[in-house]
Tab-separated table of C-alpha atoms in Angstrom:
chain	number	residue	atom	x	y	z
A	1	UNK	CA	0.000	0.000	0.000
A	2	UNK	CA	1.290	3.426	-0.938
A	3	UNK	CA	1.934	5.690	2.025
A	4	UNK	CA	3.284	9.150	2.560
A	5	UNK	CA	4.240	10.592	5.948
A	6	UNK	CA	4.333	14.289	6.555
A	7	UNK	CA	5.204	16.255	9.687
A	8	UNK	CA	1.854	15.686	11.368
A	9	UNK	CA	-0.152	13.400	9.091
A	10	UNK	CA	0.124	10.119	7.214
A	11	UNK	CA	-1.558	9.722	3.872
A	12	UNK	CA	-2.569	6.301	2.670
A	13	UNK	CA	-3.552	5.821	-0.937
A	14	UNK	CA	-6.734	3.719	-1.043
A	15	UNK	CA	-7.314	3.714	-4.795
A	16	UNK	CA	-7.059	6.028	-7.793
A	17	UNK	CA	-9.669	8.344	-6.339
A	18	UNK	CA	-9.421	8.300	-2.577
A	19	UNK	CA	-6.950	8.613	0.271
A	20	UNK	CA	-7.113	8.143	3.999
A	21	UNK	CA	-5.532	10.953	5.996
A	22	UNK	CA	-4.360	9.964	9.460
A	23	UNK	CA	-3.707	12.710	12.031
A	24	UNK	CA	-0.785	11.975	14.391
A	25	UNK	CA	-0.033	13.683	17.713
A	26	UNK	CA	3.107	15.343	16.322
A	27	UNK	CA	3.414	19.085	16.294
A	28	UNK	CA	6.273	20.963	14.679
A	29	UNK	CA	7.294	24.530	13.985
A	30	UNK	CA	10.076	26.484	12.285
A	31	UNK	CA	10.356	24.061	9.343
A	32	UNK	CA	10.558	21.070	11.646
A	33	UNK	CA	13.309	22.456	13.896
A	34	UNK	CA	11.030	22.273	16.914
A	35	UNK	CA	8.958	19.119	17.275
A	36	UNK	CA	6.983	17.427	19.995
A	37	UNK	CA	4.251	14.887	20.604
A	38	UNK	CA	1.143	16.325	22.217
A	39	UNK	CA	-1.443	13.904	23.550
A	40	UNK	CA	-4.762	13.988	21.658
A	41	UNK	CA	-3.510	16.563	19.186
A	42	UNK	CA	-4.190	14.252	16.226
A	43	UNK	CA	-7.755	13.653	17.274
A	44	UNK	CA	-8.512	17.318	17.984
A	45	UNK	CA	-7.050	18.473	14.661
A	46	UNK	CA	-8.793	15.706	12.755
A	47	UNK	CA	-12.164	16.617	14.215
A	48	UNK	CA	-11.574	20.368	13.761
A	49	UNK	CA	-10.607	19.838	10.126
A	50	UNK	CA	-13.627	17.619	9.512
A	51	UNK	CA	-15.948	20.203	11.055
A	52	UNK	CA	-14.456	23.094	9.069
A	53	UNK	CA	-14.462	21.131	5.800
A	54	UNK	CA	-18.100	20.156	6.420
A	55	UNK	CA	-18.951	23.830	6.933
A	56	UNK	CA	-17.141	24.843	3.739
A	57	UNK	CA	-18.820	22.048	1.775
A	58	UNK	CA	-22.147	23.235	3.154
A	59	UNK	CA	-21.453	26.622	1.503
A	60	UNK	CA	-20.518	24.856	-1.786
A	61	UNK	CA	-16.792	25.462	-1.486
A	62	UNK	CA	-15.129	22.535	-3.242
A	63	UNK	CA	-12.740	20.601	-0.967
A	64	UNK	CA	-11.126	17.168	-0.943
A	65	UNK	CA	-13.064	16.129	2.194
A	66	UNK	CA	-15.465	13.225	1.772
A	67	UNK	CA	-16.158	11.995	5.282
A	68	UNK	CA	-14.752	11.314	8.690
A	69	UNK	CA	-13.953	7.600	9.143
A	70	UNK	CA	-12.583	7.584	12.667
A	71	UNK	CA	-11.586	10.105	15.303
A	72	UNK	CA	-8.161	10.398	13.640
A	73	UNK	CA	-8.890	9.536	10.008
A	74	UNK	CA	-10.514	11.434	7.175
A	75	UNK	CA	-11.553	9.961	3.861
A	76	UNK	CA	-10.599	12.459	1.163
A	77	UNK	CA	-10.316	12.719	-2.594
A	78	UNK	CA	-6.842	11.987	-3.852
A	79	UNK	CA	-5.253	15.136	-5.207
A	80	UNK	CA	-2.082	16.212	-6.926
A	81	UNK	CA	-1.105	18.982	-4.593
A	82	UNK	CA	-0.105	22.370	-5.998
A	83	UNK	CA	3.244	23.209	-4.366
A	84	UNK	CA	2.125	26.719	-3.454
A	85	UNK	CA	0.633	27.502	-0.067
A	86	UNK	CA	-1.963	30.243	0.032
A	87	UNK	CA	-2.036	32.506	3.058
A	88	UNK	CA	-4.885	34.904	3.702
A	89	UNK	CA	-4.376	37.650	6.273
A	90	UNK	CA	-6.907	39.919	7.999
A	91	UNK	CA	-4.572	41.205	10.701
A	92	UNK	CA	-0.776	41.523	10.638
A	93	UNK	CA	1.003	38.707	12.493
A	94	UNK	CA	3.824	36.189	12.122
A	95	UNK	CA	6.164	36.358	9.133
A	96	UNK	CA	4.322	39.365	7.712
A	97	UNK	CA	5.369	41.469	10.720
A	98	UNK	CA	8.969	40.227	10.565
A	99	UNK	CA	9.149	40.846	6.826
A	100	UNK	CA	7.799	44.392	6.822
A	101	UNK	CA	8.490	45.538	10.392
A	102	UNK	CA	4.808	46.206	10.971
A	103	UNK	CA	3.259	45.927	14.424
A	104	UNK	CA	1.446	42.687	15.330
A	105	UNK	CA	-2.300	43.261	15.416
A	106	UNK	CA	-2.422	45.917	12.691
A	107	UNK	CA	-5.801	45.586	11.005
A	108	UNK	CA	-5.891	45.462	7.217
A	109	UNK	CA	-8.586	47.383	5.322
A	110	UNK	CA	-8.955	44.391	3.039
A	111	UNK	CA	-7.831	40.782	3.400
A	112	UNK	CA	-4.507	40.048	1.733
A	113	UNK	CA	-3.716	36.834	-0.141
A	114	UNK	CA	-0.063	35.740	-0.346
A	115	UNK	CA	1.619	32.799	-2.075
A	116	UNK	CA	4.424	30.759	-0.488
A	117	UNK	CA	6.464	28.084	-2.171
A	118	UNK	CA	5.942	24.766	-0.371
A	119	UNK	CA	9.593	23.800	0.043
A	120	UNK	CA	10.951	23.100	3.533
A	121	UNK	CA	14.572	23.210	2.372
A	122	UNK	CA	14.081	26.805	1.269
A	123	UNK	CA	11.993	27.554	4.389
A	124	UNK	CA	8.758	28.006	2.398
A	125	UNK	CA	9.660	31.387	0.882
A	126	UNK	CA	7.155	33.995	-0.249
A	127	UNK	CA	6.699	33.655	-4.008
A	128	UNK	CA	5.173	36.157	-6.378
A	129	UNK	CA	2.251	35.021	-8.486
A	130	UNK	CA	4.321	35.758	-11.595
A	131	UNK	CA	7.202	33.558	-10.428
A	132	UNK	CA	4.855	30.723	-9.448
A	133	UNK	CA	3.279	30.855	-12.910
A	134	UNK	CA	6.651	31.191	-14.631
A	135	UNK	CA	7.912	28.045	-12.915
A	136	UNK	CA	4.702	26.198	-13.803
A	137	UNK	CA	3.654	25.553	-10.204
A	138	UNK	CA	0.244	26.775	-11.247
A	139	UNK	CA	-1.381	28.514	-14.220
A	140	UNK	CA	-2.627	32.087	-14.378
A	141	UNK	CA	-6.125	30.647	-14.450
A	142	UNK	CA	-5.454	28.603	-11.288
A	143	UNK	CA	-4.050	31.686	-9.561
A	144	UNK	CA	-7.090	33.893	-10.169
A	145	UNK	CA	-9.500	31.122	-9.076
A	146	UNK	CA	-7.429	30.202	-6.007
A	147	UNK	CA	-7.265	33.810	-4.818
A	148	UNK	CA	-11.023	34.304	-5.184
A	149	UNK	CA	-11.811	30.981	-3.452
A	150	UNK	CA	-9.410	31.835	-0.612
A	151	UNK	CA	-11.155	35.182	-0.054
A	152	UNK	CA	-14.551	33.469	-0.002
A	153	UNK	CA	-13.245	30.904	2.519
A	154	UNK	CA	-11.959	33.820	4.593
A	155	UNK	CA	-15.411	35.429	4.462
A	156	UNK	CA	-17.036	32.198	5.641
A	157	UNK	CA	-14.516	31.310	8.343
A	158	UNK	CA	-14.441	34.845	9.716
A	159	UNK	CA	-18.206	34.735	10.149
A	160	UNK	CA	-18.108	31.274	11.706
A	161	UNK	CA	-15.369	32.146	14.187
A	162	UNK	CA	-16.943	35.475	15.029
A	163	UNK	CA	-20.090	33.598	16.045
A	164	UNK	CA	-18.014	31.681	18.614
A	165	UNK	CA	-16.154	34.776	19.839
A	166	UNK	CA	-12.915	34.183	17.961
A	167	UNK	CA	-11.036	36.447	15.560
A	168	UNK	CA	-9.565	34.881	12.442
A	169	UNK	CA	-6.200	36.609	12.074
A	170	UNK	CA	-4.858	34.562	9.159
A	171	UNK	CA	-4.913	31.055	7.718
A	172	UNK	CA	-3.210	28.847	5.185
A	173	UNK	CA	-4.821	26.789	2.444
A	174	UNK	CA	-3.463	24.221	0.047
A	175	UNK	CA	-5.066	23.387	-3.267
A	176	UNK	CA	-4.802	20.352	-5.475
A	177	UNK	CA	-6.255	18.685	-8.551
A	178	UNK	CA	-8.550	15.727	-8.012
A	179	UNK	CA	-8.471	12.602	-10.193
A	180	UNK	CA	-11.229	14.289	-12.219
A	181	UNK	CA	-8.967	17.299	-12.713
A	182	UNK	CA	-10.991	19.546	-10.427
A	183	UNK	CA	-9.239	22.342	-8.527
A	184	UNK	CA	-10.157	21.821	-4.869
A	185	UNK	CA	-8.975	22.703	-1.360
A	186	UNK	CA	-6.867	19.957	0.210
A	187	UNK	CA	-4.713	19.276	3.305
A	188	UNK	CA	-6.162	20.315	6.692
A	189	UNK	CA	-7.796	23.384	8.216
A	190	UNK	CA	-7.163	23.520	11.938
A	191	UNK	CA	-5.533	25.525	14.717
A	192	UNK	CA	-2.240	24.352	13.176
A	193	UNK	CA	-2.952	26.215	9.956
A	194	UNK	CA	-4.489	29.443	11.207
A	195	UNK	CA	-4.199	32.153	13.829
A	196	UNK	CA	-7.189	32.638	16.103
A	197	UNK	CA	-7.451	35.162	18.889
A	198	UNK	CA	-10.044	35.461	21.621
A	199	UNK	CA	-12.360	38.280	20.513
A	200	UNK	CA	-12.296	40.310	23.745
A	201	UNK	CA	-8.910	39.564	25.260
A	202	UNK	CA	-6.811	38.848	22.179
A	203	UNK	CA	-5.607	35.643	23.833
A	204	UNK	CA	-3.776	33.361	21.393
A	205	UNK	CA	-5.640	30.088	20.716
A	206	UNK	CA	-3.581	28.601	17.873
A	207	UNK	CA	-0.192	27.123	17.013
A	208	UNK	CA	1.526	30.333	18.136
A	209	UNK	CA	1.014	28.939	21.663
A	210	UNK	CA	3.471	26.187	20.684
A	211	UNK	CA	5.822	28.449	18.709
A	212	UNK	CA	5.997	30.941	21.597
A	213	UNK	CA	5.977	28.333	24.411
A	214	UNK	CA	2.782	29.728	25.919
A	215	UNK	CA	1.698	26.298	27.149
A	216	UNK	CA	-1.711	24.595	27.264
A	217	UNK	CA	-1.630	24.096	23.494
A	218	UNK	CA	-4.070	21.201	23.372
A	219	UNK	CA	-6.451	22.771	25.904
A	220	UNK	CA	-6.848	25.761	23.612
A	221	UNK	CA	-7.108	23.614	20.455
A	222	UNK	CA	-9.802	21.621	22.218
A	223	UNK	CA	-11.650	24.758	23.254
A	224	UNK	CA	-11.820	25.879	19.620
A	225	UNK	CA	-13.210	22.467	18.610
A	226	UNK	CA	-15.766	22.472	21.412
A	227	UNK	CA	-16.983	25.923	20.414
A	228	UNK	CA	-17.179	24.854	16.763
A	229	UNK	CA	-19.253	21.846	17.769
A	230	UNK	CA	-21.838	24.095	19.425
A	231	UNK	CA	-22.683	25.569	16.011
A	232	UNK	CA	-25.930	24.045	14.835
A	233	UNK	CA	-27.142	26.555	12.308
A	234	UNK	CA	-24.823	28.175	9.794
A	235	UNK	CA	-25.099	31.930	9.291
A	236	UNK	CA	-26.542	33.268	6.069
A	237	UNK	CA	-23.702	34.721	4.022
A	238	UNK	CA	-24.161	36.856	0.928
A	239	UNK	CA	-21.508	35.889	-1.608
A	240	UNK	CA	-20.262	38.279	-4.264
A	241	UNK	CA	-18.114	36.765	-6.963
A	242	UNK	CA	-17.197	38.838	-9.972
A	243	UNK	CA	-15.703	37.629	-13.211
A	244	UNK	CA	-14.130	40.156	-15.536
A	245	UNK	CA	-13.883	39.524	-19.234
A	246	UNK	CA	-11.667	41.687	-21.408
A	247	UNK	CA	-12.555	41.380	-25.056
A	248	UNK	CA	-10.149	42.615	-27.704
A	249	UNK	CA	-9.884	42.244	-31.427
A	250	UNK	CA	-7.214	39.821	-32.575
A	251	UNK	CA	-4.064	41.582	-33.741
A	252	UNK	CA	-4.619	40.336	-37.267
A	253	UNK	CA	-8.066	41.940	-37.471
A	254	UNK	CA	-8.442	45.562	-38.572
A	255	UNK	CA	-9.760	47.881	-35.850
A	256	UNK	CA	-11.121	50.987	-37.623
A	257	UNK	CA	-12.235	52.622	-34.360
A	258	UNK	CA	-8.785	52.119	-32.854
A	259	UNK	CA	-7.289	53.523	-36.055
A	260	UNK	CA	-9.379	56.729	-35.768
A	261	UNK	CA	-8.377	57.106	-32.116
A	262	UNK	CA	-4.745	56.533	-33.104
A	263	UNK	CA	-4.931	59.317	-35.674
A	264	UNK	CA	-6.519	61.657	-33.119
A	265	UNK	CA	-3.668	60.992	-30.658
A	266	UNK	CA	-1.103	61.653	-33.366
A	267	UNK	CA	-2.859	64.857	-34.358
A	268	UNK	CA	-2.665	65.907	-30.706
A	269	UNK	CA	1.110	65.460	-30.935
A	270	UNK	CA	1.509	62.439	-28.675
A	271	UNK	CA	4.740	60.843	-29.816
A	272	UNK	CA	6.034	57.296	-30.217
A	273	UNK	CA	2.585	55.770	-30.407
A	274	UNK	CA	2.672	52.662	-32.547
A	275	UNK	CA	-1.016	51.802	-32.588
A	276	UNK	CA	-4.266	51.961	-30.640
A	277	UNK	CA	-6.628	49.002	-30.270
A	278	UNK	CA	-9.984	49.379	-28.571
A	279	UNK	CA	-11.747	46.611	-26.696
A	280	UNK	CA	-14.645	45.892	-24.412
A	281	UNK	CA	-14.841	44.898	-20.816
A	282	UNK	CA	-17.632	42.944	-19.169
A	283	UNK	CA	-18.007	42.267	-15.461
A	284	UNK	CA	-20.415	39.583	-14.351
A	285	UNK	CA	-21.473	39.415	-10.724
A	286	UNK	CA	-22.553	36.078	-9.286
A	287	UNK	CA	-24.310	35.515	-5.971
A	288	UNK	CA	-22.482	32.215	-5.510
A	289	UNK	CA	-19.062	31.255	-4.179
A	290	UNK	CA	-16.151	31.337	-6.614
A	291	UNK	CA	-15.016	28.011	-8.056
A	292	UNK	CA	-13.296	26.567	-11.056
A	293	UNK	CA	-16.687	25.567	-12.484
A	294	UNK	CA	-17.935	29.146	-12.186
A	295	UNK	CA	-14.812	30.250	-14.029
A	296	UNK	CA	-15.545	27.703	-16.765
A	297	UNK	CA	-19.132	28.922	-16.955
A	298	UNK	CA	-17.851	32.459	-17.521
A	299	UNK	CA	-15.547	31.114	-20.206
A	300	UNK	CA	-18.561	29.574	-21.931
A	301	UNK	CA	-20.569	32.822	-21.658
A	302	UNK	CA	-17.589	34.661	-22.990
A	303	UNK	CA	-17.050	32.411	-26.011
A	304	UNK	CA	-20.696	31.763	-26.846
A	305	UNK	CA	-22.210	35.201	-26.310
A	306	UNK	CA	-19.831	37.978	-25.373
A	307	UNK	CA	-17.274	37.465	-28.091
A	308	UNK	CA	-16.778	35.904	-31.478
A	309	UNK	CA	-13.616	33.784	-31.359
A	310	UNK	CA	-13.239	34.295	-35.100
A	311	UNK	CA	-12.126	37.905	-34.645
A	312	UNK	CA	-11.874	38.450	-30.902
A	313	UNK	CA	-9.854	37.121	-28.029
A	314	UNK	CA	-10.800	37.255	-24.364
A	315	UNK	CA	-9.005	37.418	-21.066
A	316	UNK	CA	-10.752	36.361	-17.866
A	317	UNK	CA	-10.159	37.027	-14.221
A	318	UNK	CA	-12.112	36.276	-11.071
A	319	UNK	CA	-12.536	38.376	-7.947
A	320	UNK	CA	-14.320	37.988	-4.647
A	321	UNK	CA	-15.812	40.744	-2.506
A	322	UNK	CA	-17.393	40.534	0.919
A	323	UNK	CA	-20.035	43.148	0.111
A	324	UNK	CA	-21.844	43.741	-3.142
A	325	UNK	CA	-20.926	47.425	-3.316
A	326	UNK	CA	-17.199	46.712	-3.453
A	327	UNK	CA	-15.476	46.315	-6.809
B	1	UNK	CA	-21.567	78.932	-34.293
B	2	UNK	CA	-23.797	75.935	-34.547
B	3	UNK	CA	-22.349	72.466	-34.006
B	4	UNK	CA	-24.700	70.142	-35.764
B	5	UNK	CA	-25.409	66.497	-35.079
B	6	UNK	CA	-24.407	63.600	-37.258
B	7	UNK	CA	-21.723	61.407	-35.636
B	8	UNK	CA	-19.145	62.566	-38.141
B	9	UNK	CA	-16.296	61.577	-35.798
B	10	UNK	CA	-17.421	58.029	-35.186
B	11	UNK	CA	-17.828	58.403	-31.426
B	12	UNK	CA	-16.038	55.098	-30.787
B	13	UNK	CA	-14.630	56.109	-27.426
B	14	UNK	CA	-17.559	58.225	-26.258
B	15	UNK	CA	-19.831	60.517	-28.232
B	16	UNK	CA	-17.899	63.675	-28.984
B	17	UNK	CA	-14.624	62.365	-27.569
B	18	UNK	CA	-12.612	62.397	-30.792
B	19	UNK	CA	-14.322	65.523	-32.142
B	20	UNK	CA	-13.484	67.456	-28.987
B	21	UNK	CA	-9.786	66.928	-29.740
B	22	UNK	CA	-9.980	68.020	-33.368
B	23	UNK	CA	-8.060	71.177	-34.429
B	24	UNK	CA	-11.155	73.385	-34.680
B	25	UNK	CA	-12.374	72.325	-31.224
B	26	UNK	CA	-9.214	73.734	-29.664
B	27	UNK	CA	-10.275	77.246	-30.690
B	28	UNK	CA	-13.764	76.906	-29.253
B	29	UNK	CA	-13.067	77.823	-25.589
B	30	UNK	CA	-11.551	81.113	-26.735
B	31	UNK	CA	-14.569	81.722	-28.969
B	32	UNK	CA	-16.961	81.084	-26.088
B	33	UNK	CA	-14.869	83.278	-23.773
B	34	UNK	CA	-15.391	86.193	-26.161
B	35	UNK	CA	-19.121	85.945	-25.492
B	36	UNK	CA	-20.122	84.670	-28.909
B	37	UNK	CA	-22.991	82.189	-29.225
B	38	UNK	CA	-22.449	78.480	-29.613
B	39	UNK	CA	-25.327	76.076	-30.096
B	40	UNK	CA	-24.689	72.359	-29.965
B	41	UNK	CA	-27.458	70.132	-31.247
B	42	UNK	CA	-27.449	66.387	-30.556
B	43	UNK	CA	-23.877	65.262	-31.348
B	44	UNK	CA	-22.999	68.955	-31.036
B	45	UNK	CA	-24.289	68.955	-27.429
B	46	UNK	CA	-22.209	65.832	-26.749
B	47	UNK	CA	-19.112	67.543	-28.167
B	48	UNK	CA	-19.682	70.653	-26.000
B	49	UNK	CA	-19.910	68.428	-22.921
B	50	UNK	CA	-16.719	66.555	-23.837
B	51	UNK	CA	-15.020	69.912	-24.323
B	52	UNK	CA	-16.119	70.947	-20.849
B	53	UNK	CA	-17.914	73.996	-22.247
B	54	UNK	CA	-21.090	72.563	-20.749
B	55	UNK	CA	-21.179	70.445	-17.566
B	56	UNK	CA	-22.069	66.747	-17.524
B	57	UNK	CA	-22.048	64.075	-20.173
B	58	UNK	CA	-24.481	62.288	-22.490
B	59	UNK	CA	-24.403	58.548	-22.347
B	60	UNK	CA	-26.272	55.448	-23.563
B	61	UNK	CA	-30.090	55.581	-23.445
B	62	UNK	CA	-31.526	53.371	-20.722
B	63	UNK	CA	-33.384	51.421	-23.431
B	64	UNK	CA	-29.998	50.736	-25.138
B	65	UNK	CA	-31.801	51.561	-28.369
B	66	UNK	CA	-31.431	54.338	-30.903
B	67	UNK	CA	-34.491	56.519	-30.353
B	68	UNK	CA	-35.954	58.521	-33.225
B	69	UNK	CA	-39.282	60.148	-32.380
B	70	UNK	CA	-41.179	63.347	-31.626
B	71	UNK	CA	-41.044	64.441	-28.007
B	72	UNK	CA	-42.426	67.288	-25.938
B	73	UNK	CA	-40.082	69.478	-23.993
B	74	UNK	CA	-40.936	72.174	-21.524
B	75	UNK	CA	-38.824	75.318	-21.489
B	76	UNK	CA	-37.562	77.118	-18.426
B	77	UNK	CA	-36.409	80.629	-17.795
B	78	UNK	CA	-32.652	80.939	-18.430
B	79	UNK	CA	-30.121	83.693	-19.017
B	80	UNK	CA	-29.722	82.583	-22.645
B	81	UNK	CA	-31.071	85.272	-24.954
B	82	UNK	CA	-31.485	82.716	-27.754
B	83	UNK	CA	-34.381	81.281	-25.786
B	84	UNK	CA	-36.148	84.594	-25.446
B	85	UNK	CA	-39.899	84.268	-25.818
B	86	UNK	CA	-39.800	80.515	-25.256
B	87	UNK	CA	-40.062	80.545	-21.482
B	88	UNK	CA	-42.509	78.221	-19.761
B	89	UNK	CA	-43.797	76.761	-22.984
B	90	UNK	CA	-44.210	73.270	-24.294
B	91	UNK	CA	-42.460	72.535	-27.580
B	92	UNK	CA	-42.736	69.601	-29.966
B	93	UNK	CA	-39.338	68.614	-31.362
B	94	UNK	CA	-37.814	65.386	-32.693
B	95	UNK	CA	-34.984	63.469	-31.067
B	96	UNK	CA	-32.706	60.976	-32.833
B	97	UNK	CA	-29.956	59.577	-30.676
B	98	UNK	CA	-28.436	56.537	-29.043
B	99	UNK	CA	-26.544	58.392	-26.361
B	100	UNK	CA	-28.820	61.107	-25.031
B	101	UNK	CA	-29.055	60.231	-21.342
B	102	UNK	CA	-27.845	63.313	-19.548
B	103	UNK	CA	-25.692	62.526	-16.516
B	104	UNK	CA	-23.872	64.667	-14.024
B	105	UNK	CA	-23.055	64.364	-10.348
B	106	UNK	CA	-25.998	65.180	-8.020
B	107	UNK	CA	-24.286	68.348	-6.737
B	108	UNK	CA	-23.834	69.574	-10.325
B	109	UNK	CA	-27.446	68.852	-11.201
B	110	UNK	CA	-28.497	70.872	-8.176
B	111	UNK	CA	-26.226	73.719	-9.253
B	112	UNK	CA	-27.737	73.670	-12.756
B	113	UNK	CA	-31.176	74.006	-11.228
B	114	UNK	CA	-30.167	76.779	-8.818
B	115	UNK	CA	-28.448	78.768	-11.588
B	116	UNK	CA	-31.397	78.370	-13.987
B	117	UNK	CA	-29.192	76.536	-16.471
B	118	UNK	CA	-31.693	73.805	-17.309
B	119	UNK	CA	-33.212	75.050	-20.543
B	120	UNK	CA	-35.306	72.077	-21.620
B	121	UNK	CA	-36.877	69.111	-19.848
B	122	UNK	CA	-38.703	66.203	-21.444
B	123	UNK	CA	-42.423	66.367	-20.619
B	124	UNK	CA	-45.756	64.894	-21.712
B	125	UNK	CA	-48.595	66.425	-23.798
B	126	UNK	CA	-49.846	68.201	-20.712
B	127	UNK	CA	-46.431	69.686	-20.011
B	128	UNK	CA	-45.833	67.495	-16.964
B	129	UNK	CA	-42.238	66.473	-16.375
B	130	UNK	CA	-42.350	62.855	-15.221
B	131	UNK	CA	-40.653	59.509	-15.647
B	132	UNK	CA	-43.020	58.353	-18.405
B	133	UNK	CA	-42.125	61.347	-20.539
B	134	UNK	CA	-38.393	60.746	-20.171
B	135	UNK	CA	-37.330	59.011	-23.399
B	136	UNK	CA	-33.723	58.155	-22.556
B	137	UNK	CA	-33.291	58.157	-18.775
B	138	UNK	CA	-31.780	61.645	-18.528
B	139	UNK	CA	-31.353	62.822	-14.959
B	140	UNK	CA	-34.137	65.265	-14.032
B	141	UNK	CA	-35.515	64.751	-17.594
B	142	UNK	CA	-32.841	67.142	-18.851
B	143	UNK	CA	-33.035	67.683	-22.630
B	144	UNK	CA	-30.942	70.846	-22.896
B	145	UNK	CA	-28.799	73.147	-20.781
B	146	UNK	CA	-26.996	76.467	-21.046
B	147	UNK	CA	-23.688	77.567	-19.571
B	148	UNK	CA	-23.513	80.042	-16.706
B	149	UNK	CA	-23.003	83.061	-18.951
B	150	UNK	CA	-25.853	82.024	-21.222
B	151	UNK	CA	-24.001	82.035	-24.534
B	152	UNK	CA	-23.574	78.272	-24.922
B	153	UNK	CA	-26.659	76.137	-25.467
B	154	UNK	CA	-26.647	72.361	-25.792
B	155	UNK	CA	-29.722	70.315	-26.584
B	156	UNK	CA	-30.492	66.769	-27.667
B	157	UNK	CA	-33.759	67.528	-29.560
B	158	UNK	CA	-33.421	68.916	-33.088
B	159	UNK	CA	-34.930	72.411	-33.486
B	160	UNK	CA	-33.714	72.548	-37.102
B	161	UNK	CA	-35.904	69.567	-37.933
B	162	UNK	CA	-38.923	71.419	-36.509
B	163	UNK	CA	-38.641	74.800	-38.150
B	164	UNK	CA	-41.377	74.577	-40.778
B	165	UNK	CA	-44.934	73.343	-40.460
B	166	UNK	CA	-44.459	70.940	-43.373
B	167	UNK	CA	-41.813	69.161	-41.243
B	168	UNK	CA	-44.448	68.515	-38.591
B	169	UNK	CA	-43.687	71.383	-36.244
B	170	UNK	CA	-42.183	74.865	-36.301
B	171	UNK	CA	-41.554	75.035	-32.565
B	172	UNK	CA	-37.792	75.063	-33.059
B	173	UNK	CA	-37.692	78.007	-35.440
B	174	UNK	CA	-37.635	80.667	-32.725
B	175	UNK	CA	-34.108	79.711	-31.622
B	176	UNK	CA	-32.756	80.506	-35.087
B	177	UNK	CA	-34.815	83.655	-35.339
B	178	UNK	CA	-33.453	84.802	-31.986
B	179	UNK	CA	-29.935	83.998	-33.168
B	180	UNK	CA	-30.477	86.031	-36.341
B	181	UNK	CA	-31.729	88.936	-34.275
B	182	UNK	CA	-28.782	88.732	-31.863
B	183	UNK	CA	-26.328	88.679	-34.754
B	184	UNK	CA	-27.876	91.611	-36.608
B	185	UNK	CA	-28.313	93.978	-33.716
């Protein structure tokens, strides 16, 4: 049987489609420099992950989670993991503060999504979207979908945690491709992969307790799980996904309107202008969560109705906003 | 000077955008400054707005259709002497445009009203200015405005197409007669 052991989990390949993820009691920080075994940690993280994945699935966010098969094992879709970790930040903390010298606890006006290369040897460095695309870790299409999905997950989790008096400071997601080729969220979502602070006191409830030797790590992890398990009804969340389609004439096709504009610019003595091409831009707002299938739907709308592929080419991007009047 | 309608500049970017950067347009602000009259009709109105000689902009009709029909407009008191004798009347004029929806920021619209710069508003047979009588979605039913000094007039309806009874109406004639009078005296 094929097996893979990570720092805190073992993955067992069941067949072409499914894997069993086993949560161990190991905890590690600083790229594995600090490690320990904490009693019940595997169980608490397994149950927290299952609960959070169930919540996300409930809101139609596509994840690898299928079901919980024991207190330490999850049945999940097998994925080819994308070697880029996605971090979403609402409040400055951790490496962000060290990198930019900003004070811990600084609130951001808007959530920030960052990419990190998943490579322990290099200490998981920050990677620009351009570099990640250039090195074929993901495509431009993957990047725009992943960012939008991450922001929607942030919107959901923030609401969920707020309802149990916790502040979601930041979190990490991993994405992968299922055997069907679907882009879905993988790995785990637990106190190991996020920062959570007590709403009133700011008390740290997450892995920073271990990193900073604050003690009572499992007690706090357990408290988060217990609060999550009190949630019976999920809050109503209004989702605002926007896809932008830029339509331009192919270079080989004459653009008379662009030509007229070009001549006007020249007449107004603007120099070194080679040509002007005009295009159209369409923004479509959806009241659903972002996903790869929504992106594909936009592609279909774009090719079937918005443009004529014979003479036009299109460029798509996807965005997510927490309120409908943004963007 | 009368800037007539007719989309002669293509209007690909916005109506009047290219025309307002043509060589002759560059001389217009100076011309207006000297107190001379400028009337912009339809595309001419759009060009005057793009030039900034009149406030606001004309954009796509709410119906997204080219509208060609007779409308009623009510006239208001303004400082424009070309509109002398037309105050508080109802006129029947044709419109023919795709981008005739007058838009400006709320504060500017209020200023236009306070300064008596709204010359024409779309109305019904009875002279009532309401939503039903608004053909293109113009804010406040605005069909035509004048500048502060009263020597620049922009309007979407076509007075020149309503200057003889055999055209269906002669309600627009008075503007040209007033212009003739202003120029001869």
